[in-house]
PDB file of C-alpha atoms in Angstrom:
ATOM      1  CA  UNK A   1     -48.798 -36.126  -6.265  1.00  0.00           C
ATOM      2  CA  UNK A   2     -52.141 -37.965  -6.179  1.00  0.00           C
ATOM      3  CA  UNK A   3     -53.923 -39.145  -9.325  1.00  0.00           C
ATOM      4  CA  UNK A   4     -57.224 -37.384  -8.862  1.00  0.00           C
ATOM      5  CA  UNK A   5     -55.011 -34.015  -8.420  1.00  0.00           C
ATOM      6  CA  UNK A   6     -52.646 -35.047 -11.718  1.00  0.00           C
ATOM      7  CA  UNK A   7     -56.285 -35.747 -13.637  1.00  0.00           C
ATOM      8  CA  UNK A   8     -57.760 -32.599 -12.652  1.00  0.00           C
ATOM      9  CA  UNK A   9     -54.452 -30.524 -13.877  1.00  0.00           C
ATOM     10  CA  UNK A  10     -54.793 -32.705 -17.198  1.00  0.00           C
ATOM     11  CA  UNK A  11     -58.186 -31.833 -17.762  1.00  0.00           C
ATOM     12  CA  UNK A  12     -57.518 -28.329 -17.640  1.00  0.00           C
ATOM     13  CA  UNK A  13     -54.255 -28.595 -20.069  1.00  0.00           C
ATOM     14  CA  UNK A  14     -51.714 -28.513 -17.751  1.00  0.00           C
ATOM     15  CA  UNK A  15     -48.900 -31.748 -18.922  1.00  0.00           C
ATOM     16  CA  UNK A  16     -47.760 -32.928 -15.500  1.00  0.00           C
ATOM     17  CA  UNK A  17     -44.171 -34.296 -15.036  1.00  0.00           C
ATOM     18  CA  UNK A  18     -41.263 -34.412 -12.795  1.00  0.00           C
ATOM     19  CA  UNK A  19     -38.472 -31.473 -11.994  1.00  0.00           C
ATOM     20  CA  UNK A  20     -36.276 -33.746 -14.730  1.00  0.00           C
ATOM     21  CA  UNK A  21     -37.913 -33.317 -17.859  1.00  0.00           C
ATOM     22  CA  UNK A  22     -38.894 -30.244 -17.341  1.00  0.00           C
ATOM     23  CA  UNK A  23     -35.744 -29.336 -17.276  1.00  0.00           C
ATOM     24  CA  UNK A  24     -34.082 -32.008 -19.488  1.00  0.00           C
ATOM     25  CA  UNK A  25     -32.118 -33.305 -17.245  1.00  0.00           C
ATOM     26  CA  UNK A  26     -30.094 -36.579 -18.120  1.00  0.00           C
ATOM     27  CA  UNK A  27     -30.237 -39.348 -15.075  1.00  0.00           C
ATOM     28  CA  UNK A  28     -26.734 -38.835 -14.343  1.00  0.00           C
ATOM     29  CA  UNK A  29     -27.169 -34.816 -13.624  1.00  0.00           C
ATOM     30  CA  UNK A  30     -30.281 -35.657 -11.260  1.00  0.00           C
ATOM     31  CA  UNK A  31     -28.403 -38.093  -9.422  1.00  0.00           C
ATOM     32  CA  UNK A  32     -25.331 -34.952  -9.126  1.00  0.00           C
ATOM     33  CA  UNK A  33     -27.708 -33.063  -8.267  1.00  0.00           C
ATOM     34  CA  UNK A  34     -29.286 -35.384  -5.428  1.00  0.00           C
ATOM     35  CA  UNK A  35     -26.147 -35.939  -4.067  1.00  0.00           C
ATOM     36  CA  UNK A  36     -24.992 -32.171  -4.143  1.00  0.00           C
ATOM     37  CA  UNK A  37     -28.566 -31.417  -1.388  1.00  0.00           C
ATOM     38  CA  UNK A  38     -27.410 -34.586   0.183  1.00  0.00           C
ATOM     39  CA  UNK A  39     -23.936 -33.291   1.093  1.00  0.00           C
ATOM     40  CA  UNK A  40     -25.547 -29.388   1.995  1.00  0.00           C
ATOM     41  CA  UNK A  41     -28.032 -30.936   4.005  1.00  0.00           C
ATOM     42  CA  UNK A  42     -25.604 -33.278   5.679  1.00  0.00           C
ATOM     43  CA  UNK A  43     -22.905 -30.518   6.306  1.00  0.00           C
ATOM     44  CA  UNK A  44     -25.898 -27.799   7.968  1.00  0.00           C
ATOM     45  CA  UNK A  45     -27.238 -30.764   9.605  1.00  0.00           C
ATOM     46  CA  UNK A  46     -23.669 -31.446  11.530  1.00  0.00           C
ATOM     47  CA  UNK A  47     -22.614 -28.052  12.236  1.00  0.00           C
ATOM     48  CA  UNK A  48     -25.794 -27.394  14.538  1.00  0.00           C
ATOM     49  CA  UNK A  49     -25.447 -30.935  15.815  1.00  0.00           C
ATOM     50  CA  UNK A  50     -21.973 -29.309  17.203  1.00  0.00           C
ATOM     51  CA  UNK A  51     -23.190 -26.432  18.532  1.00  0.00           C
ATOM     52  CA  UNK A  52     -21.286 -24.293  15.467  1.00  0.00           C
ATOM     53  CA  UNK A  53     -22.683 -20.597  13.292  1.00  0.00           C
ATOM     54  CA  UNK A  54     -22.084 -20.018  10.653  1.00  0.00           C
ATOM     55  CA  UNK A  55     -19.775 -17.659  10.936  1.00  0.00           C
ATOM     56  CA  UNK A  56     -17.805 -20.527  13.571  1.00  0.00           C
ATOM     57  CA  UNK A  57     -17.316 -22.757  11.111  1.00  0.00           C
ATOM     58  CA  UNK A  58     -16.257 -20.487   8.075  1.00  0.00           C
ATOM     59  CA  UNK A  59     -13.072 -19.063  10.763  1.00  0.00           C
ATOM     60  CA  UNK A  60     -12.523 -23.102  10.434  1.00  0.00           C
ATOM     61  CA  UNK A  61     -13.054 -23.082   6.578  1.00  0.00           C
ATOM     62  CA  UNK A  62     -10.724 -19.920   6.400  1.00  0.00           C
ATOM     63  CA  UNK A  63     -13.952 -19.113   4.378  1.00  0.00           C
ATOM     64  CA  UNK A  64     -16.801 -16.748   5.394  1.00  0.00           C
ATOM     65  CA  UNK A  65     -20.380 -16.701   6.850  1.00  0.00           C
ATOM     66  CA  UNK A  66     -21.891 -16.369   3.001  1.00  0.00           C
ATOM     67  CA  UNK A  67     -19.637 -19.253   1.903  1.00  0.00           C
ATOM     68  CA  UNK A  68     -21.014 -21.808   4.431  1.00  0.00           C
ATOM     69  CA  UNK A  69     -23.973 -20.211   4.043  1.00  0.00           C
ATOM     70  CA  UNK A  70     -24.388 -20.832  -0.022  1.00  0.00           C
ATOM     71  CA  UNK A  71     -23.125 -24.644   1.111  1.00  0.00           C
ATOM     72  CA  UNK A  72     -25.715 -25.139   3.192  1.00  0.00           C
ATOM     73  CA  UNK A  73     -28.033 -23.858   0.372  1.00  0.00           C
ATOM     74  CA  UNK A  74     -25.766 -25.950  -2.412  1.00  0.00           C
ATOM     75  CA  UNK A  75     -25.447 -23.150  -4.517  1.00  0.00           C
ATOM     76  CA  UNK A  76     -24.167 -24.582  -7.891  1.00  0.00           C
ATOM     77  CA  UNK A  77     -20.967 -22.390  -7.265  1.00  0.00           C
ATOM     78  CA  UNK A  78     -20.185 -24.881  -4.609  1.00  0.00           C
ATOM     79  CA  UNK A  79     -18.180 -27.809  -5.864  1.00  0.00           C
ATOM     80  CA  UNK A  80     -18.562 -31.137  -4.034  1.00  0.00           C
ATOM     81  CA  UNK A  81     -14.711 -31.411  -3.464  1.00  0.00           C
ATOM     82  CA  UNK A  82     -15.777 -28.152  -0.874  1.00  0.00           C
ATOM     83  CA  UNK A  83     -18.777 -29.888   0.635  1.00  0.00           C
ATOM     84  CA  UNK A  84     -17.408 -32.740   1.201  1.00  0.00           C
ATOM     85  CA  UNK A  85     -13.841 -31.273   3.064  1.00  0.00           C
ATOM     86  CA  UNK A  86     -16.477 -28.857   4.472  1.00  0.00           C
ATOM     87  CA  UNK A  87     -17.943 -32.461   6.570  1.00  0.00           C
ATOM     88  CA  UNK A  88     -14.867 -33.666   7.535  1.00  0.00           C
ATOM     89  CA  UNK A  89     -13.374 -30.845   8.875  1.00  0.00           C
ATOM     90  CA  UNK A  90     -16.216 -29.993  11.368  1.00  0.00           C
ATOM     91  CA  UNK A  91     -16.237 -33.555  12.132  1.00  0.00           C
ATOM     92  CA  UNK A  92     -18.374 -36.122  10.525  1.00  0.00           C
ATOM     93  CA  UNK A  93     -16.916 -39.424   9.244  1.00  0.00           C
ATOM     94  CA  UNK A  94     -16.950 -41.762   5.838  1.00  0.00           C
ATOM     95  CA  UNK A  95     -20.048 -43.059   7.787  1.00  0.00           C
ATOM     96  CA  UNK A  96     -21.323 -39.832   7.864  1.00  0.00           C
ATOM     97  CA  UNK A  97     -20.364 -38.791   4.488  1.00  0.00           C
ATOM     98  CA  UNK A  98     -21.654 -42.317   3.248  1.00  0.00           C
ATOM     99  CA  UNK A  99     -25.215 -42.043   4.920  1.00  0.00           C
ATOM    100  CA  UNK A 100     -25.912 -39.468   3.718  1.00  0.00           C
ATOM    101  CA  UNK A 101     -25.943 -39.863   0.649  1.00  0.00           C
ATOM    102  CA  UNK A 102     -27.688 -43.318   0.086  1.00  0.00           C
TER     103      UNK A 102
END
């Protein structure tokens, strides 16, 4: 947010801060969320790069299309373990995964 907009909001009584502060997250919790979202985005990109539908990927993973959709959206019920296994199943390398989280 630019300084001018921040100043206007603060002059109207609003407090401006980060999502981390608003939600009361620790630095570790915030980084965990960022890591999970990066892996979710990488899975979606890898799937599209391989020209796979969510249904096709779900079959590869012995899962459902709705579960793949949750993985790609960073749903809180999806573990990091599942995201990494899914990335490897779709052909991502360790290097691809490392690049996604850096």
